[in-house]
mmCIF file of C-alpha atoms and ligand atoms in Angstrom:
data_model
loop_
_atom_site.group_PDB
_atom_site.id
_atom_site.type_symbol
_atom_site.label_atom_id
_atom_site.label_comp_id
_atom_site.label_asym_id
_atom_site.label_seq_id
_atom_site.Cartn_x
_atom_site.Cartn_y
_atom_site.Cartn_z
ATOM 1 C CA UNK A 65 2.944 -29.588 -4.092
ATOM 2 C CA UNK A 66 1.965 -31.965 -1.377
ATOM 3 C CA UNK A 67 2.084 -35.168 -3.348
ATOM 4 C CA UNK A 68 5.647 -34.404 -4.455
ATOM 5 C CA UNK A 69 6.662 -33.860 -0.845
ATOM 6 C CA UNK A 70 5.085 -37.148 0.143
ATOM 7 C CA UNK A 71 7.044 -38.883 -2.613
ATOM 8 C CA UNK A 72 10.324 -37.470 -1.303
ATOM 9 C CA UNK A 73 9.515 -38.458 2.268
ATOM 10 C CA UNK A 74 8.619 -41.966 1.212
ATOM 11 C CA UNK A 75 11.924 -42.271 -0.654
ATOM 12 C CA UNK A 76 13.849 -40.967 2.353
ATOM 13 C CA UNK A 77 12.120 -43.430 4.649
ATOM 14 C CA UNK A 78 12.922 -46.363 2.390
ATOM 15 C CA UNK A 79 16.564 -45.310 2.047
ATOM 16 C CA UNK A 80 16.801 -44.900 5.796
ATOM 17 C CA UNK A 81 15.601 -48.452 6.293
ATOM 18 C CA UNK A 82 18.232 -49.749 3.894
ATOM 19 C CA UNK A 83 21.060 -47.908 5.669
ATOM 20 C CA UNK A 84 19.897 -48.935 9.089
ATOM 21 C CA UNK A 85 19.740 -52.607 8.194
ATOM 22 C CA UNK A 86 22.134 -54.700 10.220
ATOM 23 C CA UNK A 87 23.984 -51.795 11.851
ATOM 24 C CA UNK A 88 21.903 -51.470 14.975
ATOM 25 C CA UNK A 89 22.789 -47.753 15.086
ATOM 26 C CA UNK A 90 20.422 -45.013 14.232
ATOM 27 C CA UNK A 91 22.698 -43.348 11.697
ATOM 28 C CA UNK A 92 19.741 -42.228 9.657
ATOM 29 C CA UNK A 93 18.926 -39.702 12.370
ATOM 30 C CA UNK A 94 22.165 -37.814 11.680
ATOM 31 C CA UNK A 95 21.448 -37.327 8.030
ATOM 32 C CA UNK A 96 19.404 -34.379 6.825
ATOM 33 C CA UNK A 97 15.748 -35.360 6.687
ATOM 34 C CA UNK A 98 15.441 -34.132 3.141
ATOM 35 C CA UNK A 99 18.006 -32.829 0.674
ATOM 36 C CA UNK A 100 17.438 -29.210 -0.336
ATOM 37 C CA UNK A 101 16.034 -29.293 -3.811
ATOM 38 C CA UNK A 102 17.643 -26.987 -6.363
ATOM 39 C CA UNK A 103 15.075 -25.334 -8.618
ATOM 40 C CA UNK A 104 15.345 -23.099 -11.680
ATOM 41 C CA UNK A 105 14.985 -20.080 -9.395
ATOM 42 C CA UNK A 106 17.057 -21.103 -6.357
ATOM 43 C CA UNK A 107 16.478 -23.186 -3.289
ATOM 44 C CA UNK A 108 15.082 -23.130 0.227
ATOM 45 C CA UNK A 109 17.318 -20.868 2.321
ATOM 46 C CA UNK A 110 18.966 -21.511 5.661
ATOM 47 C CA UNK A 111 17.662 -19.163 8.367
ATOM 48 C CA UNK A 112 21.224 -18.862 9.750
ATOM 49 C CA UNK A 113 22.493 -17.492 6.427
ATOM 50 C CA UNK A 114 19.926 -14.779 5.784
ATOM 51 C CA UNK A 115 21.672 -11.734 4.310
ATOM 52 C CA UNK A 116 18.654 -9.444 4.084
ATOM 53 C CA UNK A 117 15.012 -9.119 5.015
ATOM 54 C CA UNK A 118 12.621 -7.807 2.383
ATOM 55 C CA UNK A 119 9.073 -6.809 3.261
ATOM 56 C CA UNK A 120 6.284 -7.319 0.738
ATOM 57 C CA UNK A 121 2.692 -6.199 1.122
ATOM 58 C CA UNK A 122 -0.231 -7.548 -0.872
ATOM 59 C CA UNK A 123 -3.552 -5.757 -1.219
ATOM 60 C CA UNK A 124 -7.013 -6.388 -2.631
ATOM 61 C CA UNK A 125 -6.287 -4.107 -5.598
ATOM 62 C CA UNK A 126 -4.192 -7.114 -6.759
ATOM 63 C CA UNK A 127 -0.911 -5.311 -6.369
ATOM 64 C CA UNK A 128 2.214 -5.907 -4.342
ATOM 65 C CA UNK A 129 4.383 -3.259 -2.762
ATOM 66 C CA UNK A 130 7.149 -3.226 -3.786
ATOM 67 C CA UNK A 131 6.450 -4.684 -7.220
ATOM 68 C CA UNK A 132 10.119 -5.051 -8.142
ATOM 69 C CA UNK A 133 12.942 -6.483 -6.045
ATOM 70 C CA UNK A 134 16.630 -6.694 -6.812
ATOM 71 C CA UNK A 135 18.940 -9.209 -5.199
ATOM 72 C CA UNK A 136 22.371 -10.596 -5.928
ATOM 73 C CA UNK A 137 23.027 -14.196 -6.878
ATOM 74 C CA UNK A 138 23.886 -16.229 -3.794
ATOM 75 C CA UNK A 139 21.916 -14.035 -1.395
ATOM 76 C CA UNK A 140 19.565 -15.651 1.101
ATOM 77 C CA UNK A 141 16.515 -13.467 1.607
ATOM 78 C CA UNK A 142 13.964 -13.549 4.376
ATOM 79 C CA UNK A 143 10.702 -12.396 2.803
ATOM 80 C CA UNK A 144 8.217 -11.048 5.309
ATOM 81 C CA UNK A 145 4.923 -10.959 3.462
ATOM 82 C CA UNK A 146 1.849 -9.178 4.798
ATOM 83 C CA UNK A 147 -1.696 -9.528 3.530
ATOM 84 C CA UNK A 148 -3.135 -6.025 3.910
ATOM 85 C CA UNK A 149 -6.441 -6.937 2.299
ATOM 86 C CA UNK A 150 -9.721 -8.565 3.224
ATOM 87 C CA UNK A 151 -9.276 -11.481 0.813
ATOM 88 C CA UNK A 152 -7.028 -14.518 0.951
ATOM 89 C CA UNK A 153 -3.752 -13.892 -0.842
ATOM 90 C CA UNK A 154 -0.624 -15.897 -1.351
ATOM 91 C CA UNK A 155 2.861 -15.263 -2.602
ATOM 92 C CA UNK A 156 4.641 -17.872 -4.674
ATOM 93 C CA UNK A 157 8.170 -17.526 -6.073
ATOM 94 C CA UNK A 158 9.104 -18.967 -9.436
ATOM 95 C CA UNK A 159 9.862 -18.596 -13.087
ATOM 96 C CA UNK A 160 7.081 -17.283 -15.285
ATOM 97 C CA UNK A 161 6.650 -20.708 -16.805
ATOM 98 C CA UNK A 162 6.290 -22.459 -13.457
ATOM 99 C CA UNK A 163 3.883 -19.870 -12.139
ATOM 100 C CA UNK A 164 1.760 -20.144 -15.290
ATOM 101 C CA UNK A 165 1.621 -23.938 -14.938
ATOM 102 C CA UNK A 166 0.877 -23.766 -11.224
ATOM 103 C CA UNK A 167 -1.897 -21.247 -11.867
ATOM 104 C CA UNK A 168 -3.586 -23.575 -14.354
ATOM 105 C CA UNK A 169 -3.594 -26.266 -11.642
ATOM 106 C CA UNK A 170 -4.999 -23.831 -9.094
ATOM 107 C CA UNK A 171 -7.885 -23.027 -11.424
ATOM 108 C CA UNK A 172 -8.654 -26.723 -11.904
ATOM 109 C CA UNK A 173 -8.271 -27.592 -8.227
ATOM 110 C CA UNK A 174 -9.042 -24.449 -6.216
ATOM 111 C CA UNK A 175 -8.894 -26.367 -2.929
ATOM 112 C CA UNK A 176 -5.487 -27.853 -3.718
ATOM 113 C CA UNK A 177 -3.445 -27.827 -0.546
ATOM 114 C CA UNK A 178 0.240 -27.268 -0.845
ATOM 115 C CA UNK A 179 2.967 -25.833 1.234
ATOM 116 C CA UNK A 180 6.524 -25.412 0.030
ATOM 117 C CA UNK A 181 9.423 -23.184 1.104
ATOM 118 C CA UNK A 182 8.857 -20.867 -1.866
ATOM 119 C CA UNK A 183 5.259 -19.999 -1.002
ATOM 120 C CA UNK A 184 3.163 -18.431 1.747
ATOM 121 C CA UNK A 185 -0.622 -18.409 2.019
ATOM 122 C CA UNK A 186 -2.079 -15.585 4.043
ATOM 123 C CA UNK A 187 -5.455 -14.902 5.559
ATOM 124 C CA UNK A 188 -6.589 -11.258 5.710
ATOM 125 C CA UNK A 189 -4.286 -9.316 8.001
ATOM 126 C CA UNK A 190 -1.856 -12.207 8.365
ATOM 127 C CA UNK A 191 1.927 -12.002 7.947
ATOM 128 C CA UNK A 192 4.145 -14.888 6.895
ATOM 129 C CA UNK A 193 7.756 -15.589 6.050
ATOM 130 C CA UNK A 194 9.751 -17.500 3.529
ATOM 131 C CA UNK A 195 13.507 -17.866 3.345
ATOM 132 C CA UNK A 196 14.921 -18.380 -0.101
ATOM 133 C CA UNK A 197 18.399 -18.456 -1.594
ATOM 134 C CA UNK A 198 18.772 -17.131 -5.123
ATOM 135 C CA UNK A 199 21.430 -19.378 -6.605
ATOM 136 C CA UNK A 200 20.830 -18.380 -10.218
ATOM 137 C CA UNK A 201 20.992 -15.004 -11.918
ATOM 138 C CA UNK A 202 18.036 -13.921 -14.025
ATOM 139 C CA UNK A 203 14.523 -12.581 -13.877
ATOM 140 C CA UNK A 204 12.066 -14.316 -11.604
ATOM 141 C CA UNK A 205 8.666 -13.515 -10.185
ATOM 142 C CA UNK A 206 6.528 -13.575 -7.087
ATOM 143 C CA UNK A 207 2.819 -13.908 -7.632
ATOM 144 C CA UNK A 208 -0.547 -14.589 -6.074
ATOM 145 C CA UNK A 209 -2.042 -17.672 -7.712
ATOM 146 C CA UNK A 210 -5.484 -17.351 -6.154
ATOM 147 C CA UNK A 211 -7.973 -17.762 -9.031
ATOM 148 C CA UNK A 212 -8.470 -14.380 -10.672
ATOM 149 C CA UNK A 213 -5.631 -12.656 -8.832
ATOM 150 C CA UNK A 214 -2.844 -13.769 -11.147
ATOM 151 C CA UNK A 215 -4.909 -12.778 -14.202
ATOM 152 C CA UNK A 216 -5.460 -9.376 -12.585
ATOM 153 C CA UNK A 217 -1.697 -8.901 -12.469
ATOM 154 C CA UNK A 218 -0.933 -9.698 -8.843
ATOM 155 C CA UNK A 219 2.717 -10.263 -9.554
ATOM 156 C CA UNK A 220 6.104 -8.669 -8.988
ATOM 157 C CA UNK A 221 9.577 -9.163 -10.436
ATOM 158 C CA UNK A 222 12.767 -10.307 -8.768
ATOM 159 C CA UNK A 223 15.912 -9.436 -10.676
ATOM 160 C CA UNK A 224 18.877 -11.515 -9.564
ATOM 161 C CA UNK A 225 22.155 -9.894 -10.584
ATOM 162 C CA UNK A 226 25.114 -12.197 -11.254
ATOM 163 C CA UNK A 227 27.437 -12.762 -8.296
ATOM 164 C CA UNK A 228 30.479 -10.506 -8.090
ATOM 165 C CA UNK A 229 33.611 -12.245 -9.201
ATOM 166 C CA UNK A 230 36.187 -12.668 -6.483
ATOM 167 C CA UNK A 231 39.411 -10.737 -7.220
HETATM 168 CU CU1 CU B 1427 -4.145 -12.454 -4.203
#
C-alpha cells in the first residue's frame, strides 16, 4: 500500500543522507534504491530471471482462466494478466489471510490507491504484467479485490511445490 512505500522511501532517503555525509562521493547512487521485501508468499521478481510466462484472463463472470496454477519454489514468473470484461478488475497475489485483510480495507476505502509488485489493476480490455518470485512452498492465491468481486469468488490458487533437492 502506498503509505508503506512512502515509509520505505523516506527511510532510504534518510539513510542515504547519513552515508553521504562527509564523503563527498555519491555512493548512495550505487546502492539499490529499495531492498526487495520478502513476504509470506515470495518477493518481487527480477525481469532478467524470469523462468516462465503465465497468462491469466479475468472476466465479468468473476472467474479467472486458468483458476489454478502450479509453480516450483524458486521460480520467477511473469504473469501477463488480461481483463476480458467490461468492468475494472485487478489481480493481487497473496496468502488467504492477507487477501482477506486487504479486501476489508478495500471495502472501507474503495478509492484507496496502491500499487505494488504483487498486484495489477486493469481497465476493461487492458493487459498488465507482474513479475514475482515464489520463494516459499505452499498454497497461495491470486484474487480480484474490487468490492463484490472477491465475495463472488474471483480468485484462483497457486500451488508452489517445494524446490527439487540438488543431488
Ligand atoms: Cu474483478
